[in-house]
Coordinates of C-alpha atoms in Angstrom, one line a residue:
Chain A
M1 CA 83.4 105.2 93.3
H2 CA 87.0 103.8 95.5
E3 CA 87.6 105.7 97.8
V4 CA 91.6 106.6 96.8
M5 CA 92.7 105.3 94.0
I6 CA 96.0 105.2 94.1
I7 CA 98.9 105.5 90.8
G8 CA 101.3 103.8 90.5
A9 CA 102.8 100.0 91.9
G10 CA 106.3 101.2 92.9
P11 CA 108.1 101.2 96.0
A12 CA 105.6 104.2 96.7
G13 CA 102.7 103.6 95.7
M14 CA 102.7 98.9 96.7
T15 CA 103.2 100.9 100.2
A16 CA 100.6 103.7 99.8
A17 CA 98.1 101.0 99.1
V18 CA 98.9 99.0 102.4
Y19 CA 98.5 101.0 104.4
A20 CA 95.3 103.0 102.9
A21 CA 93.9 99.5 103.6
R22 CA 94.9 99.1 106.3
K23 CA 93.5 102.4 107.1
R24 CA 90.2 100.5 105.4
L25 CA 89.9 102.7 102.7
K26 CA 88.4 101.3 99.5
T27 CA 91.4 101.2 98.0
L28 CA 91.8 100.6 94.0
L29 CA 95.9 100.5 93.2
V30 CA 96.1 101.7 88.9
S31 CA 99.7 101.2 86.9
K32 CA 101.1 99.4 84.4
D33 CA 103.6 97.4 85.9
I34 CA 104.4 96.4 89.3
G35 CA 108.0 97.7 91.2
G36 CA 108.4 100.8 89.3
Q37 CA 112.4 101.4 88.9
A38 CA 113.2 99.1 91.4
I39 CA 112.9 96.4 90.3
W40 CA 116.3 97.6 87.0
S41 CA 118.3 96.9 90.8
S42 CA 120.1 94.2 90.6
K43 CA 122.0 94.4 94.0
I44 CA 119.8 96.6 97.1
E45 CA 122.1 96.9 100.1
N46 CA 120.6 99.9 102.1
Y47 CA 116.9 99.0 101.9
M48 CA 116.9 98.2 105.7
G49 CA 115.8 94.4 106.7
Y50 CA 117.8 92.8 104.0
Q51 CA 121.7 92.5 104.2
F52 CA 121.4 92.4 99.8
I53 CA 118.5 91.5 97.7
E54 CA 117.9 92.0 93.9
G55 CA 115.3 94.5 93.1
A56 CA 113.1 92.6 91.8
E57 CA 113.3 90.0 94.4
L58 CA 112.2 92.9 96.8
M59 CA 108.8 94.5 94.5
R60 CA 108.2 90.2 95.2
K61 CA 107.6 91.0 98.3
F62 CA 106.0 94.2 98.3
D63 CA 104.0 92.7 96.0
D64 CA 103.1 90.1 98.0
Q65 CA 102.0 91.7 101.4
V66 CA 99.7 93.7 98.8
K67 CA 97.9 91.1 97.8
L68 CA 97.5 90.2 101.4
F69 CA 94.9 93.7 101.9
P70 CA 92.0 94.2 99.8
I71 CA 92.6 96.3 97.2
D72 CA 91.4 96.2 94.0
Q73 CA 93.8 96.2 91.0
M74 CA 94.0 96.8 87.4
I75 CA 98.0 96.2 86.1
G76 CA 98.9 96.6 83.6
E77 CA 96.5 99.8 82.7
E78 CA 98.1 103.2 81.6
V79 CA 96.1 106.4 82.8
T80 CA 95.9 108.4 80.0
A81 CA 94.1 111.5 81.1
L82 CA 93.4 112.4 84.6
E83 CA 91.1 115.2 86.0
R84 CA 89.1 117.2 89.2
S85 CA 84.9 118.3 88.5
N86 CA 83.5 118.4 92.1
G87 CA 85.1 117.8 94.3
T88 CA 86.1 114.0 93.2
F89 CA 89.1 112.5 90.7
Q90 CA 88.3 111.0 86.6
V91 CA 90.8 108.9 85.8
R92 CA 91.0 107.5 81.2
T93 CA 93.7 104.5 80.8
A94 CA 94.6 104.0 77.9
G95 CA 92.0 100.6 77.3
G96 CA 89.0 102.7 77.5
E97 CA 88.3 103.0 81.2
T98 CA 87.1 106.1 83.3
L99 CA 87.7 105.1 87.0
Q100 CA 87.0 107.7 89.6
A101 CA 87.9 108.8 93.5
Q102 CA 87.3 111.0 96.9
A103 CA 90.7 111.3 96.8
L104 CA 95.0 110.5 94.7
I105 CA 97.7 109.5 95.6
L106 CA 100.1 109.5 92.3
A107 CA 103.0 107.0 92.6
S108 CA 103.7 106.9 88.9
G109 CA 107.8 107.5 89.8
K110 CA 109.9 108.3 86.9
H111 CA 110.3 107.1 83.7
P112 CA 113.4 107.2 81.4
R113 CA 114.7 109.9 79.0
L114 CA 114.0 109.4 75.7
L115 CA 116.6 110.2 73.0
N116 CA 113.3 111.6 70.8
V117 CA 115.4 110.4 67.1
P118 CA 113.4 108.6 64.1
G119 CA 113.8 104.5 65.2
E120 CA 113.7 105.2 68.3
E121 CA 109.5 104.6 68.9
R122 CA 108.8 102.5 65.6
L123 CA 111.7 99.8 67.4
R124 CA 111.3 100.2 70.8
G125 CA 111.2 96.6 72.6
R126 CA 112.5 95.4 69.5
G127 CA 116.0 96.6 70.0
V128 CA 115.6 99.9 72.1
S129 CA 116.2 99.1 75.2
Y130 CA 116.2 101.5 78.2
C131 CA 116.8 98.6 80.3
A132 CA 120.4 97.0 80.5
T133 CA 119.5 94.6 84.0
C134 CA 116.1 93.4 82.4
D135 CA 117.0 92.7 78.5
A136 CA 121.4 92.7 78.6
P137 CA 120.8 88.6 78.7
L138 CA 118.7 88.6 75.1
F139 CA 121.5 90.1 73.1
S140 CA 124.6 87.2 73.9
G141 CA 126.5 86.9 71.0
Q142 CA 125.0 90.3 69.2
A143 CA 127.0 94.1 68.8
V144 CA 125.2 96.6 70.8
A145 CA 125.1 100.3 71.4
V146 CA 125.2 102.2 74.9
V147 CA 123.2 105.5 74.4
G148 CA 124.7 107.6 77.7
G149 CA 128.2 109.3 79.6
G150 CA 127.2 108.7 82.9
N151 CA 127.2 105.7 85.7
S152 CA 124.0 103.9 84.6
A153 CA 125.9 103.9 80.9
L154 CA 128.5 102.9 82.4
E155 CA 127.5 100.1 84.6
A156 CA 125.0 98.4 81.5
A157 CA 127.9 98.7 79.0
R158 CA 129.5 97.0 82.1
D159 CA 127.3 94.5 82.0
L160 CA 127.1 93.9 78.9
I161 CA 130.3 93.4 78.0
S162 CA 130.1 90.3 78.9
I163 CA 127.7 89.2 77.2
A164 CA 127.2 91.4 73.9
D165 CA 129.9 89.9 71.0
H166 CA 130.7 94.2 70.6
V167 CA 129.3 97.3 72.9
F168 CA 129.5 100.8 71.7
L169 CA 129.5 103.4 74.1
V170 CA 128.0 106.6 72.5
S171 CA 128.2 110.1 74.5
P172 CA 126.1 112.8 74.0
T173 CA 129.5 114.7 75.6
K174 CA 132.8 113.4 78.0
I175 CA 132.2 110.5 80.5
T176 CA 131.4 112.0 83.6
G177 CA 129.9 107.9 85.8
D178 CA 132.7 107.0 87.4
P179 CA 136.5 107.3 85.4
L180 CA 137.1 103.5 86.9
V181 CA 134.3 101.8 85.5
F182 CA 135.3 104.1 81.8
D183 CA 139.6 102.6 82.6
R184 CA 137.8 99.5 83.2
L185 CA 136.0 99.3 79.7
K186 CA 138.5 100.9 77.7
S187 CA 141.4 97.4 78.6
A188 CA 138.3 95.5 77.2
S189 CA 138.9 94.3 73.1
N190 CA 135.3 94.3 72.7
F191 CA 134.2 98.0 73.1
T192 CA 134.8 101.0 71.7
A193 CA 133.8 104.7 72.5
F194 CA 132.5 107.7 70.9
L195 CA 132.8 110.0 73.2
E196 CA 131.2 113.5 72.8
A197 CA 128.7 112.1 70.6
E198 CA 125.2 111.4 68.9
V199 CA 122.7 108.7 68.1
T200 CA 121.1 110.6 65.1
E201 CA 119.6 107.8 64.1
I202 CA 117.8 104.3 64.8
N203 CA 117.6 101.7 62.0
G204 CA 116.4 98.9 60.9
S205 CA 113.2 97.2 59.7
K206 CA 111.7 95.2 61.8
L207 CA 114.1 94.6 64.1
V208 CA 117.0 97.5 64.7
E209 CA 120.4 96.8 62.5
G210 CA 121.9 100.1 63.6
V211 CA 122.8 103.7 64.5
K212 CA 123.8 106.6 62.9
I213 CA 126.3 108.8 64.5
R214 CA 127.3 111.9 64.5
D215 CA 130.5 114.2 66.3
R216 CA 130.0 117.0 67.8
Q217 CA 133.1 118.3 67.0
S218 CA 134.4 117.7 63.9
G219 CA 130.4 117.0 61.8
R220 CA 131.9 113.4 61.2
R221 CA 129.1 110.6 61.1
D222 CA 129.6 107.2 61.2
E223 CA 127.2 104.0 61.4
V224 CA 127.3 100.7 63.3
R225 CA 125.2 97.5 62.4
V226 CA 124.1 97.0 66.7
G227 CA 121.3 94.4 67.1
G228 CA 120.7 96.1 70.4
V229 CA 120.3 99.8 71.0
F230 CA 120.2 100.5 75.2
V231 CA 119.2 104.2 76.4
E232 CA 120.8 105.5 79.8
I233 CA 120.6 109.3 79.7
G234 CA 118.8 109.5 82.4
R235 CA 114.9 109.3 84.3
V236 CA 112.2 111.8 84.0
P237 CA 109.9 112.6 86.8
A238 CA 105.5 110.6 85.2
S239 CA 104.4 113.5 86.4
E240 CA 102.5 114.3 82.9
L241 CA 99.0 113.7 84.5
A242 CA 99.4 115.6 87.1
K243 CA 101.2 118.9 85.7
D244 CA 97.9 120.6 84.4
L245 CA 97.0 120.0 87.6
T246 CA 98.9 121.6 89.6
G247 CA 102.6 122.4 90.5
V248 CA 105.7 120.8 89.4
N249 CA 109.0 122.2 89.0
Q250 CA 112.2 122.8 86.9
F251 CA 113.1 119.2 86.6
G252 CA 109.3 118.3 86.2
E253 CA 108.1 117.3 89.2
I254 CA 105.1 117.3 91.5
E255 CA 105.6 120.1 94.3
V256 CA 104.1 118.3 97.4
N257 CA 105.0 119.4 101.4
R258 CA 106.0 116.6 103.7
N259 CA 102.8 115.4 104.0
C260 CA 102.5 113.9 100.4
E261 CA 99.6 117.0 100.1
T262 CA 100.2 119.1 96.6
A263 CA 97.8 121.6 95.9
V264 CA 95.0 120.6 95.2
P265 CA 93.0 119.6 97.8
G266 CA 92.7 115.3 98.2
L267 CA 96.1 114.4 95.3
F268 CA 99.0 113.4 96.6
A269 CA 102.7 113.1 95.4
A270 CA 104.9 110.8 97.0
G271 CA 108.3 108.7 96.5
D272 CA 109.4 109.7 92.8
V273 CA 107.7 111.9 91.6
T274 CA 108.4 114.5 93.4
D275 CA 110.6 117.4 94.3
V276 CA 111.3 114.4 98.0
L277 CA 115.3 115.4 97.5
D278 CA 116.7 111.7 97.9
K279 CA 115.3 109.2 95.8
Q280 CA 115.6 106.7 97.5
I281 CA 114.1 103.0 98.0
V282 CA 112.9 103.3 102.0
I283 CA 112.5 107.1 101.4
A284 CA 110.0 105.8 98.4
A285 CA 107.9 103.5 100.7
A286 CA 107.9 106.0 103.9
E287 CA 106.9 108.5 101.3
G288 CA 103.4 106.3 100.0
A289 CA 103.0 106.1 104.3
K290 CA 102.5 109.4 104.3
A291 CA 100.3 109.8 101.3
A292 CA 98.2 107.1 102.6
L293 CA 97.6 108.1 105.8
Q294 CA 97.3 111.8 105.0
A295 CA 94.7 110.4 102.1
H296 CA 92.9 109.0 105.1
R297 CA 92.9 112.4 107.7
Y298 CA 91.3 114.2 104.4
L299 CA 88.3 111.3 104.1
Q300 CA 87.7 111.7 107.3
N301 CA 87.3 115.6 107.4
L302 CA 85.2 115.1 104.1
R303 CA 82.9 112.5 105.9
Y304 CA 82.7 114.5 109.1
L305 CA 82.2 118.6 106.1
Q306 CA 79.3 116.2 104.6
S307 CA 78.1 115.4 108.3
L308 CA 77.6 118.3 109.1
A309 CA 76.1 120.0 105.5
S310 CA 72.9 116.7 105.9
T311 CA 72.4 117.5 109.0
D312 CA 71.3 121.4 108.0
K313 CA 69.4 119.8 105.6
V314 CA 67.3 117.9 107.8
A315 CA 67.0 120.7 110.1
Chain B
M1 CA 136.9 113.7 116.4
H2 CA 133.3 111.9 114.2
E3 CA 132.5 113.3 111.4
V4 CA 129.3 112.6 111.8
M5 CA 127.9 111.3 116.1
I6 CA 124.0 109.2 116.0
I7 CA 122.2 109.3 119.3
G8 CA 119.3 107.0 119.5
A9 CA 120.0 103.1 117.9
G10 CA 116.2 102.5 117.0
P11 CA 115.7 102.1 112.9
A12 CA 116.5 105.8 112.3
G13 CA 119.3 105.5 114.4
M14 CA 120.0 102.3 112.4
T15 CA 119.2 103.8 108.7
A16 CA 121.0 107.2 109.3
A17 CA 124.0 104.7 110.6
V18 CA 123.5 102.8 107.5
Y19 CA 123.4 105.8 104.7
A20 CA 126.3 107.9 106.6
A21 CA 129.1 104.6 105.9
R22 CA 127.5 104.6 102.1
K23 CA 128.7 108.0 102.0
R24 CA 132.4 107.2 103.8
L25 CA 131.5 109.0 106.6
K26 CA 133.5 108.5 109.2
T27 CA 130.3 107.3 111.8
L28 CA 129.9 106.4 115.5
L29 CA 126.0 105.5 116.4
V30 CA 125.7 106.0 120.2
S31 CA 122.8 104.8 122.1
K32 CA 121.9 103.1 125.2
D33 CA 120.1 100.1 123.8
I34 CA 119.5 98.0 120.4
G35 CA 115.8 98.9 118.2
G36 CA 114.2 102.1 120.3
Q37 CA 110.4 101.8 120.6
A38 CA 110.5 99.1 117.5
I39 CA 111.5 96.2 119.8
W40 CA 108.2 96.5 121.4
S41 CA 106.0 95.7 119.1
S42 CA 105.1 92.0 119.1
K43 CA 103.5 92.2 115.0
I44 CA 104.5 94.0 112.1
E45 CA 102.4 94.0 109.3
N46 CA 103.8 97.3 108.1
Y47 CA 106.5 97.2 107.5
M48 CA 107.4 96.3 103.7
G49 CA 109.2 93.0 102.5
Y50 CA 108.4 91.8 106.2
Q51 CA 104.5 90.5 105.3
F52 CA 105.0 89.6 109.1
I53 CA 108.0 90.1 111.9
E54 CA 108.0 90.3 114.8
G55 CA 109.7 94.2 116.5
A56 CA 112.8 92.6 118.3
E57 CA 113.4 90.3 114.6
L58 CA 113.5 93.3 112.3
M59 CA 115.6 95.6 114.5
R60 CA 118.2 92.5 114.8
K61 CA 118.2 92.1 110.7
F62 CA 119.1 95.9 110.9
D63 CA 121.6 95.8 113.7
D64 CA 123.2 93.3 111.6
Q65 CA 122.8 95.4 108.2
V66 CA 124.8 98.4 110.4
K67 CA 127.3 95.6 111.8
L68 CA 128.9 95.2 107.7
F69 CA 129.5 98.7 108.3
P70 CA 132.1 100.3 109.7
I71 CA 130.4 102.0 112.0
D72 CA 132.0 103.3 115.3
Q73 CA 129.4 101.6 118.4
M74 CA 129.4 102.3 121.4
I75 CA 126.0 100.7 122.9
G76 CA 124.7 100.5 126.6
E77 CA 126.3 104.3 126.8
E78 CA 123.7 106.8 127.7
V79 CA 124.2 111.0 126.3
T80 CA 123.2 112.7 129.0
A81 CA 124.4 116.5 127.6
L82 CA 125.3 117.4 123.9
E83 CA 126.5 121.1 122.6
R84 CA 128.2 123.1 120.0
S85 CA 131.5 125.4 119.8
N86 CA 132.8 126.4 117.4
G87 CA 130.7 125.0 115.1
T88 CA 131.5 120.8 116.3
F89 CA 128.9 119.4 118.9
Q90 CA 130.4 118.4 121.9
V91 CA 128.5 114.7 123.8
R92 CA 129.6 114.0 127.4
T93 CA 127.7 110.2 127.7
A94 CA 127.0 108.3 131.9
G95 CA 130.1 106.9 131.3
G96 CA 132.2 110.3 132.2
E97 CA 133.1 110.7 128.6
T98 CA 133.6 113.4 126.7
L99 CA 132.5 112.2 122.8
Q100 CA 133.4 115.2 119.3
A101 CA 131.8 115.0 115.8
Q102 CA 131.0 117.9 113.6
A103 CA 127.1 116.7 112.1
L104 CA 124.8 114.7 114.4
I105 CA 121.8 112.9 113.8
L106 CA 119.6 113.4 117.1
A107 CA 117.4 109.6 117.2
S108 CA 117.0 109.2 120.2
G109 CA 112.9 108.2 119.8
K110 CA 110.4 108.0 122.7
H111 CA 110.7 107.3 125.8
P112 CA 107.5 106.5 127.7
R113 CA 105.9 109.5 129.9
L114 CA 106.9 108.3 133.7
L115 CA 104.3 108.5 136.5
N116 CA 105.5 110.6 138.5
V117 CA 104.5 108.6 141.8
P118 CA 107.0 107.9 144.9
G119 CA 107.8 104.5 144.3
E120 CA 107.9 105.0 140.5
E121 CA 112.0 105.2 140.1
R122 CA 113.6 103.5 142.9
L123 CA 111.2 100.0 141.3
R124 CA 111.7 100.5 138.6
G125 CA 113.0 97.0 136.8
R126 CA 111.9 95.7 140.4
G127 CA 107.8 95.1 138.8
V128 CA 107.3 98.5 137.6
S129 CA 107.7 97.8 133.9
Y130 CA 106.9 99.9 131.4
C131 CA 107.0 97.3 128.3
A132 CA 104.4 95.0 129.2
T133 CA 105.4 92.9 125.8
C134 CA 108.5 92.7 126.8
D135 CA 108.0 91.6 130.9
A136 CA 104.6 90.2 131.5
P137 CA 106.0 86.7 131.3
L138 CA 107.6 87.8 133.9
F139 CA 104.8 87.6 136.2
S140 CA 102.9 84.8 135.3
G141 CA 101.0 83.8 139.0
Q142 CA 101.6 87.3 140.8
A143 CA 98.7 90.3 140.3
V144 CA 99.3 92.9 138.4
A145 CA 98.3 97.0 138.1
V146 CA 98.4 98.5 134.5
V147 CA 97.8 102.1 134.4
G148 CA 96.3 103.5 132.3
G149 CA 92.9 104.0 129.4
G150 CA 94.7 104.1 126.1
N151 CA 95.0 101.2 123.9
S152 CA 98.3 100.6 124.8
A153 CA 97.1 99.9 128.3
L154 CA 94.6 98.5 126.6
E155 CA 96.6 96.4 124.9
A156 CA 99.3 95.4 128.4
A157 CA 95.9 95.1 130.2
R158 CA 95.1 91.6 127.5
D159 CA 98.4 90.7 127.0
L160 CA 98.5 89.9 130.7
I161 CA 94.9 88.6 131.3
S162 CA 95.7 85.6 130.6
I163 CA 99.9 85.4 132.0
A164 CA 98.8 86.8 135.3
D165 CA 96.6 85.8 138.4
H166 CA 94.5 89.3 138.2
V167 CA 95.2 92.6 136.7
F168 CA 93.9 95.3 137.6
L169 CA 93.0 98.3 135.1
V170 CA 93.9 102.1 137.1
S171 CA 92.6 104.8 134.5
P172 CA 93.7 108.4 134.9
T173 CA 90.4 108.3 132.5
K174 CA 87.4 107.2 131.0
I175 CA 88.2 104.6 128.7
T176 CA 89.8 106.2 126.0
G177 CA 91.3 103.1 124.0
D178 CA 88.8 100.6 121.7
P179 CA 85.4 99.8 123.5
L180 CA 85.7 96.4 122.0
V181 CA 89.1 95.5 123.7
F182 CA 87.8 96.7 127.3
D183 CA 84.6 94.5 127.1
R184 CA 86.0 92.0 126.6
L185 CA 88.8 92.2 129.5
K186 CA 85.3 93.4 131.4
S187 CA 83.9 89.4 131.1
A188 CA 87.5 87.6 132.5
S189 CA 86.9 86.8 136.0
N190 CA 91.0 88.3 136.6
F191 CA 89.9 91.1 135.4
T192 CA 89.0 95.3 137.9
A193 CA 88.8 98.4 136.4
F194 CA 89.6 101.8 138.3
L195 CA 87.8 104.4 136.1
E196 CA 89.0 108.1 136.8
A197 CA 91.7 107.0 139.5
E198 CA 95.0 107.3 140.1
V199 CA 98.0 106.1 141.8
T200 CA 99.0 108.0 144.4
E201 CA 102.0 105.7 145.0
I202 CA 104.0 102.8 144.8
N203 CA 104.7 100.8 147.4
G204 CA 107.6 97.8 148.0
S205 CA 111.0 97.3 150.6
K206 CA 113.0 95.4 147.4
L207 CA 110.3 94.3 144.4
V208 CA 106.6 96.1 144.3
E209 CA 104.3 94.2 147.0
G210 CA 101.1 96.9 145.8
V211 CA 99.7 100.1 144.8
K212 CA 98.0 103.3 145.9
I213 CA 94.6 104.3 144.0
R214 CA 92.8 107.4 144.9
D215 CA 89.2 108.1 142.9
R216 CA 89.3 110.9 140.8
Q217 CA 85.4 111.7 141.8
S218 CA 85.0 110.1 145.4
G219 CA 87.8 111.1 146.7
R220 CA 87.9 107.0 148.0
R221 CA 91.6 105.8 148.7
D222 CA 91.7 101.6 147.7
E223 CA 94.8 99.6 148.0
V224 CA 95.9 96.3 146.2
R225 CA 98.5 94.2 146.0
V226 CA 101.0 92.9 142.9
G227 CA 103.9 91.8 141.9
G228 CA 103.8 94.5 138.9
V229 CA 102.8 97.7 138.4
F230 CA 102.4 98.6 134.1
V231 CA 102.8 102.0 132.7
E232 CA 101.3 103.1 130.1
I233 CA 100.2 106.1 129.7
G234 CA 102.0 107.3 126.8
R235 CA 105.1 109.2 125.6
V236 CA 107.1 111.7 125.2
P237 CA 109.7 112.4 122.9
A238 CA 113.0 112.1 123.8
S239 CA 113.6 115.5 123.2
E240 CA 115.8 117.0 126.4
L241 CA 119.5 117.0 125.0
A242 CA 118.5 118.7 122.4
K243 CA 115.7 121.2 123.6
D244 CA 118.4 124.2 124.5
L245 CA 119.8 124.3 121.6
T246 CA 117.3 124.3 118.8
G247 CA 113.7 124.3 118.4
V248 CA 111.1 122.0 120.0
N249 CA 107.2 121.7 119.4
Q250 CA 104.2 121.7 122.4
F251 CA 104.7 118.3 121.9
G252 CA 108.3 119.0 123.3
E253 CA 108.5 116.8 119.6
I254 CA 111.7 118.4 116.9
E255 CA 110.9 120.9 114.9
V256 CA 113.0 119.5 111.7
N257 CA 112.5 120.4 107.6
R258 CA 111.5 118.1 105.0
N259 CA 115.3 117.5 105.4
C260 CA 115.1 116.9 108.3
E261 CA 117.0 120.5 109.3
T262 CA 117.2 121.7 112.2
A263 CA 117.3 125.1 113.4
V264 CA 121.2 124.8 113.9
P265 CA 124.0 124.3 111.5
G266 CA 124.8 120.2 111.3
L267 CA 122.6 119.6 113.4
F268 CA 120.1 116.7 112.7
A269 CA 117.1 115.0 113.9
A270 CA 115.0 112.3 112.7
G271 CA 112.9 109.9 113.8
D272 CA 109.8 110.4 116.5
V273 CA 111.2 112.5 118.3
T274 CA 111.2 114.6 115.7
D275 CA 107.7 116.7 114.8
V276 CA 107.0 113.8 111.9
L277 CA 103.5 113.9 111.9
D278 CA 103.2 109.8 111.6
K279 CA 105.3 107.7 114.0
Q280 CA 105.0 103.6 111.6
I281 CA 109.2 102.7 111.3
V282 CA 109.0 103.2 107.6
I283 CA 108.7 106.5 108.0
A284 CA 110.6 106.5 110.9
A285 CA 114.2 104.3 108.7
A286 CA 113.6 106.9 105.9
E287 CA 113.7 109.8 107.9
G288 CA 117.4 108.3 109.4
A289 CA 118.4 108.2 105.9
K290 CA 117.3 111.2 104.5
A291 CA 119.9 112.8 107.8
A292 CA 122.4 110.6 106.7
L293 CA 121.6 112.6 102.9
Q294 CA 121.6 115.4 104.6
A295 CA 124.4 115.2 107.2
H296 CA 127.1 113.8 104.4
R297 CA 126.0 117.5 101.9
Y298 CA 126.3 119.8 104.6
L299 CA 129.9 118.5 105.3
Q300 CA 130.9 118.5 101.6
N301 CA 130.3 122.5 101.4
L302 CA 131.7 122.6 104.9
R303 CA 135.4 121.2 103.7
Y304 CA 134.8 123.2 100.3
L305 CA 134.2 125.7 102.4
Q306 CA 137.1 125.1 104.8
S307 CA 139.0 124.5 101.4
L308 CA 138.3 128.0 99.9
A309 CA 139.5 129.3 103.1
S310 CA 143.0 127.6 103.1
T311 CA 144.0 128.5 100.2
D312 CA 143.3 132.3 100.5
K313 CA 145.8 131.2 103.8
V314 CA 148.1 130.4 102.0
A315 CA 147.8 133.2 99.1

């Protein structure tokens, strides 16, 4: 039984772990990966202390700092279920383990919104990617499709245009991202845009071989041969674990107060999975610190109440 | 007229400045110093990204980052008055200047609590110090007094004991700091403690020459010859500027909501001057970011309302 379990090892979760360990709490950090969304940022200029740093590099530094403290870690482990009984939290992992803690900090961040079309799940990691920053270099000399019309889709297309043979942009709406970036893309000879069009299927036997596209106005169907599909249609809070336990808002974000408390005693949440207004690395880190310090107060109070109860028993 | 003025250049104020400038707001940063309380920390292990860094070094990095952006700065300038009229903020400085802005972020942090005894004000900077980390090395070979009984007083005494000839600790209460540290101090031959005793006067013509001490129980009076007095009796929020304008709590902290808004439209506050529960560098930085982003939203909304009003006029 740990005193505090932290789910997620992005900026919020790693900072929470350091703060919890510095309060000498027996701490467990469980996460399927390290660095969360931050590792996808190629260029960070607003994390104070570093004028310029890549997301992956900054997250390595966070991870090094975590390793200085006596923090139990289960990295590469996905949490599939969370419940609370008798005032403690039970967690089930994809690997079949059951973990317990007296306090829990959910710092699971956001994950990419899925297209939910045939072929997407089967070909994930086989040409279907949710991270152009991570995977673009793999598609050198191939044609690729980017799905989305916002800034993250335009930036993915811009990254890919100098690597891939051809870039097809399929935007379900008109372009909502920066018009200047889109203008520059249009002037490239290896770029084609389908606007107000949807991907209806991703084809391929073992690897992605093409996508089917339907024009939303005319109903016209196209098919293009691509080796990669980058899905860039936004991110959603990874709040599934907690939404039966505590309140989430209309965006699926876990509702917390300014001290990162949820409606459930002992359950805290921090960072992009919460309804904190601004999603920024320094803010997620600070919220992780707050959650750990508040969890420490919660546990101290719990000990105090337990000591009163045991005194009663003796008397 | 600036769009946003930030008062204070500690972690909160400098981060607010960077975030405001990145939103292309015309930004003015006014502060009597750079780095706030953080420059007094000799050892920071919980600012993520740096396993270990001195406060002064981290604040230099923050300052370097501020300098990358087009931010007007008035450093070395103390703000003496703040008022709001016609929806804009007017600020008076000790240097006699009047400054204006449409939105204001107060990030003035905390300043040391004063002893309020004769001699203290006159001999400030002439032997009276509020920062052992900054000034201890100046007192090599002299006797010094440390006033206070909490951890910051004990740490000041510990720092001084290897530098000064003799350290007198004068604690107005019993020791409230770490007993282990106090035990170690007591075993030193150049250490004397006066507990439950108060400093009633600081003597000296041009420089500190001694302090008068009164035992609170017995009323007995002592006088010791010292060249330095370190006042370590806590810190108070530097909220004087705003307390007639918006709400402060019982500790003198400015009341803000989780988006760093005060009760006054356009007035934001961030960091240790506010009622944010935990006073930490990463938290102050994040609160500065939040305040700047919220000020940006406020100004955008203001522009929108102004554009509606001017359309009305034309019609």
